[in-house]
Amino acid sequence: TPLVVLTPSSPLTPLTPLTLRVVCVGDTHAVNIAVPPGDIFIHTGNFSTFAGAKVSEFINYVSRLPHKYKIVVGGFNENRLAAQLLQSQGRYYPKLLYLDGAATMLYGLRIYCATKVLTPNRLTYIPFNCINDIVISHYPPAGILDLVDNEHVGSIELLENLELYPPKICIFCGSSVSG
């Protein structure tokens, strides 16, 4: 099991052979933003506009990033077509991973996506029954950065699962759609 030490760093902090830098973004809505260098790039969803427009442009953008591995999960804006297109890109961009309720191993770390896109504006929570090093979710756990109109709308199931099987890192977008 790798030793994971979390330290805040600046994009200017030099990377060493013993450093693993994970760069996380979400809710970019078809805007290609500048990101700092790192080993793993994670996009927590809502990479497209509603109904999946501009997905191919996003794939081109992500594939050009300098990170060795790129992980993308779906958000409320993505639909099954966007998911299928991203999954098919694995043949052409093998280091671009679309995790939709699935896990992968990178650098000895188990990385799990706890959400799955069903239809536009509809996600489902996928429970996990083991320890993961990194858990990614588009929506937040209940009570953590989940206020919408003064109401907590995060996932109670995700919070309970995180408490039962605590990961080293939980990455979520922080955006929620109530209803």
Protein backbone atom coordinates (compact mmCIF):
# COMPACT_ATOMS: atom_id res chain seq x y z
CA THR A 1 0.00 0.00 0.00
CA PRO A 2 1.47 3.36 -0.96
CA LEU A 3 2.03 5.97 1.72
CA VAL A 4 -0.27 8.91 1.02
CA VAL A 5 0.65 12.21 2.59
CA LEU A 6 -1.62 15.11 1.75
CA THR A 7 0.06 18.48 1.63
CA PRO A 8 -1.25 21.63 0.06
CA SER A 9 0.93 22.77 -2.78
CA SER A 10 1.11 25.57 -5.21
CA PRO A 11 1.25 24.93 -8.96
CA LEU A 12 4.78 26.33 -8.67
CA THR A 13 5.92 23.66 -6.19
CA PRO A 14 8.45 21.49 -8.05
CA LEU A 15 7.46 17.89 -8.62
CA THR A 16 9.86 15.21 -7.45
CA PRO A 17 9.97 11.49 -8.25
CA LEU A 18 8.30 10.86 -4.86
CA THR A 19 5.47 13.33 -5.50
CA LEU A 20 2.10 12.43 -6.98
CA ARG A 21 0.11 15.50 -7.90
CA VAL A 22 -3.61 15.11 -8.53
CA VAL A 23 -5.26 18.11 -10.21
CA CYS A 24 -9.04 18.33 -9.80
CA VAL A 25 -11.62 20.51 -11.53
CA GLY A 26 -15.35 20.34 -12.14
CA ASP A 27 -18.31 22.27 -13.50
CA THR A 28 -16.32 23.78 -16.36
CA HIS A 29 -19.37 23.72 -18.68
CA ALA A 30 -17.49 23.47 -22.00
CA VAL A 31 -14.91 26.09 -21.01
CA ASN A 32 -11.32 24.90 -21.40
CA ILE A 33 -9.45 26.26 -18.39
CA ALA A 34 -5.74 26.40 -17.66
CA VAL A 35 -4.74 23.79 -15.11
CA PRO A 36 -1.45 23.25 -13.26
CA PRO A 37 0.79 20.32 -14.17
CA GLY A 38 0.41 17.02 -12.39
CA ASP A 39 0.34 13.26 -12.73
CA ILE A 40 -3.43 12.71 -12.67
CA PHE A 41 -6.09 15.12 -13.93
CA ILE A 42 -9.60 14.52 -12.56
CA HIS A 43 -12.72 16.25 -13.90
CA THR A 44 -15.66 15.71 -11.54
CA GLY A 45 -18.41 16.30 -14.09
CA ASN A 46 -20.40 18.94 -15.93
CA PHE A 47 -17.64 19.18 -18.50
CA SER A 48 -20.21 19.83 -21.23
CA THR A 49 -23.21 22.02 -21.66
CA PHE A 50 -26.62 20.52 -20.97
CA ALA A 51 -27.38 17.49 -23.16
CA GLY A 52 -23.73 16.84 -23.94
CA ALA A 53 -22.90 19.55 -26.48
CA LYS A 54 -19.20 20.10 -27.20
CA VAL A 55 -18.08 16.70 -25.89
CA SER A 56 -15.64 16.13 -28.76
CA GLU A 57 -14.02 19.53 -28.08
CA PHE A 58 -13.63 18.54 -24.42
CA ILE A 59 -11.99 15.24 -25.38
CA ASN A 60 -9.50 17.11 -27.58
CA TYR A 61 -8.78 19.58 -24.76
CA VAL A 62 -8.25 16.89 -22.12
CA SER A 63 -6.15 14.70 -24.41
CA ARG A 64 -3.70 17.59 -24.88
CA LEU A 65 -3.21 18.17 -21.14
CA PRO A 66 0.28 17.18 -19.90
CA HIS A 67 -0.99 14.85 -17.16
CA LYS A 68 -0.10 11.19 -17.66
CA TYR A 69 -3.62 10.04 -16.80
CA LYS A 70 -6.92 11.87 -17.21
CA ILE A 71 -10.02 10.73 -15.32
CA VAL A 72 -13.44 12.10 -16.22
CA VAL A 73 -16.76 11.40 -14.51
CA GLY A 74 -20.19 12.48 -15.65
CA GLY A 75 -22.25 15.22 -14.08
CA PHE A 76 -25.81 16.45 -14.34
CA ASN A 77 -25.14 17.93 -17.79
CA GLU A 78 -23.78 14.77 -19.33
CA ASN A 79 -25.99 12.18 -20.92
CA ARG A 80 -25.51 8.60 -22.06
CA LEU A 81 -24.35 9.77 -25.50
CA ALA A 82 -21.55 11.80 -23.89
CA ALA A 83 -20.64 8.82 -21.72
CA GLN A 84 -20.54 6.45 -24.70
CA LEU A 85 -18.42 8.88 -26.70
CA LEU A 86 -15.93 9.30 -23.85
CA GLN A 87 -15.77 5.54 -23.22
CA SER A 88 -15.08 4.88 -26.91
CA GLN A 89 -12.23 7.39 -26.81
CA GLY A 90 -10.31 4.94 -24.60
CA ARG A 91 -9.35 3.12 -27.81
CA TYR A 92 -7.75 6.27 -29.20
CA TYR A 93 -6.63 7.90 -25.94
CA PRO A 94 -5.80 5.00 -23.60
CA LYS A 95 -4.79 7.34 -20.75
CA LEU A 96 -8.20 9.06 -20.83
CA LEU A 97 -10.44 7.13 -18.43
CA TYR A 98 -14.17 7.71 -18.17
CA LEU A 99 -15.33 6.27 -14.84
CA ASP A 100 -19.08 5.88 -14.60
CA GLY A 101 -19.74 3.96 -11.39
CA ALA A 102 -16.44 2.12 -11.85
CA ALA A 103 -12.94 1.87 -10.38
CA THR A 104 -9.39 1.91 -11.67
CA MET A 105 -5.90 1.49 -10.25
CA LEU A 106 -3.25 4.14 -10.93
CA TYR A 107 0.11 4.47 -9.19
CA GLY A 108 -0.98 1.77 -6.74
CA LEU A 109 -4.06 3.77 -5.71
CA ARG A 110 -7.63 2.50 -6.07
CA ILE A 111 -9.75 5.29 -7.55
CA TYR A 112 -13.54 4.87 -7.54
CA CYS A 113 -16.33 6.92 -9.10
CA ALA A 114 -19.40 6.76 -6.86
CA THR A 115 -21.84 8.29 -9.35
CA LYS A 116 -23.29 7.05 -12.61
CA VAL A 117 -25.04 9.09 -15.31
CA LEU A 118 -28.52 7.75 -16.08
CA THR A 119 -30.00 10.55 -18.20
CA PRO A 120 -29.37 14.27 -18.41
CA ASN A 121 -29.98 15.86 -15.01
CA ARG A 122 -30.22 12.43 -13.36
CA LEU A 123 -27.39 10.63 -11.58
CA THR A 124 -27.47 7.63 -9.35
CA TYR A 125 -25.22 6.83 -6.44
CA ILE A 126 -23.20 3.61 -6.72
CA PRO A 127 -22.27 2.25 -3.27
CA PHE A 128 -18.86 0.75 -2.63
CA ASN A 129 -18.01 -2.01 -0.19
CA CYS A 130 -14.28 -1.65 0.24
CA ILE A 131 -11.67 0.92 1.08
CA ASN A 132 -10.74 3.16 -1.84
CA ASP A 133 -7.82 5.55 -1.82
CA ILE A 134 -9.71 8.18 -3.82
CA VAL A 135 -13.50 8.42 -4.18
CA ILE A 136 -14.88 10.75 -6.86
CA SER A 137 -18.48 11.90 -6.96
CA HIS A 138 -20.18 14.59 -8.97
CA TYR A 139 -22.50 15.52 -6.15
CA PRO A 140 -21.47 16.07 -2.54
CA PRO A 141 -22.06 13.99 0.56
CA ALA A 142 -24.94 15.21 2.75
CA GLY A 143 -24.03 18.23 4.83
CA ILE A 144 -20.75 19.01 3.04
CA LEU A 145 -20.85 21.97 0.63
CA ASP A 146 -24.34 20.91 -0.43
CA LEU A 147 -26.54 23.92 0.33
CA VAL A 148 -29.04 24.87 -2.36
CA ASP A 149 -31.53 27.55 -1.33
CA ASN A 150 -30.59 26.96 2.34
CA GLU A 151 -31.39 23.25 2.05
CA HIS A 152 -28.92 20.36 2.26
CA VAL A 153 -29.27 18.34 -0.93
CA GLY A 154 -26.19 16.10 -0.78
CA SER A 155 -26.30 12.33 -0.77
CA ILE A 156 -26.96 10.71 2.60
CA GLU A 157 -25.99 7.34 1.09
CA LEU A 158 -22.62 8.71 -0.04
CA LEU A 159 -21.94 10.21 3.39
CA GLU A 160 -22.80 6.93 5.13
CA ASN A 161 -20.63 4.95 2.70
CA LEU A 162 -17.70 7.34 3.20
CA GLU A 163 -18.03 6.92 6.96
CA LEU A 164 -18.14 3.13 6.65
CA TYR A 165 -15.23 2.90 4.16
CA PRO A 166 -13.26 6.15 4.59
CA PRO A 167 -11.01 6.96 1.64
CA LYS A 168 -7.79 8.92 1.87
CA ILE A 169 -9.32 11.53 -0.43
CA CYS A 170 -12.91 12.28 -1.47
CA ILE A 171 -13.27 14.58 -4.47
CA PHE A 172 -16.63 16.02 -5.41
CA CYS A 173 -17.83 18.88 -7.46
CA GLY A 174 -19.89 20.60 -4.83
CA SER A 175 -22.75 21.34 -7.16
CA SER A 176 -26.15 19.82 -6.63
CA VAL A 177 -29.40 19.77 -8.47
CA SER A 178 -32.30 19.43 -6.09
CA GLY A 179 -35.32 17.41 -6.96
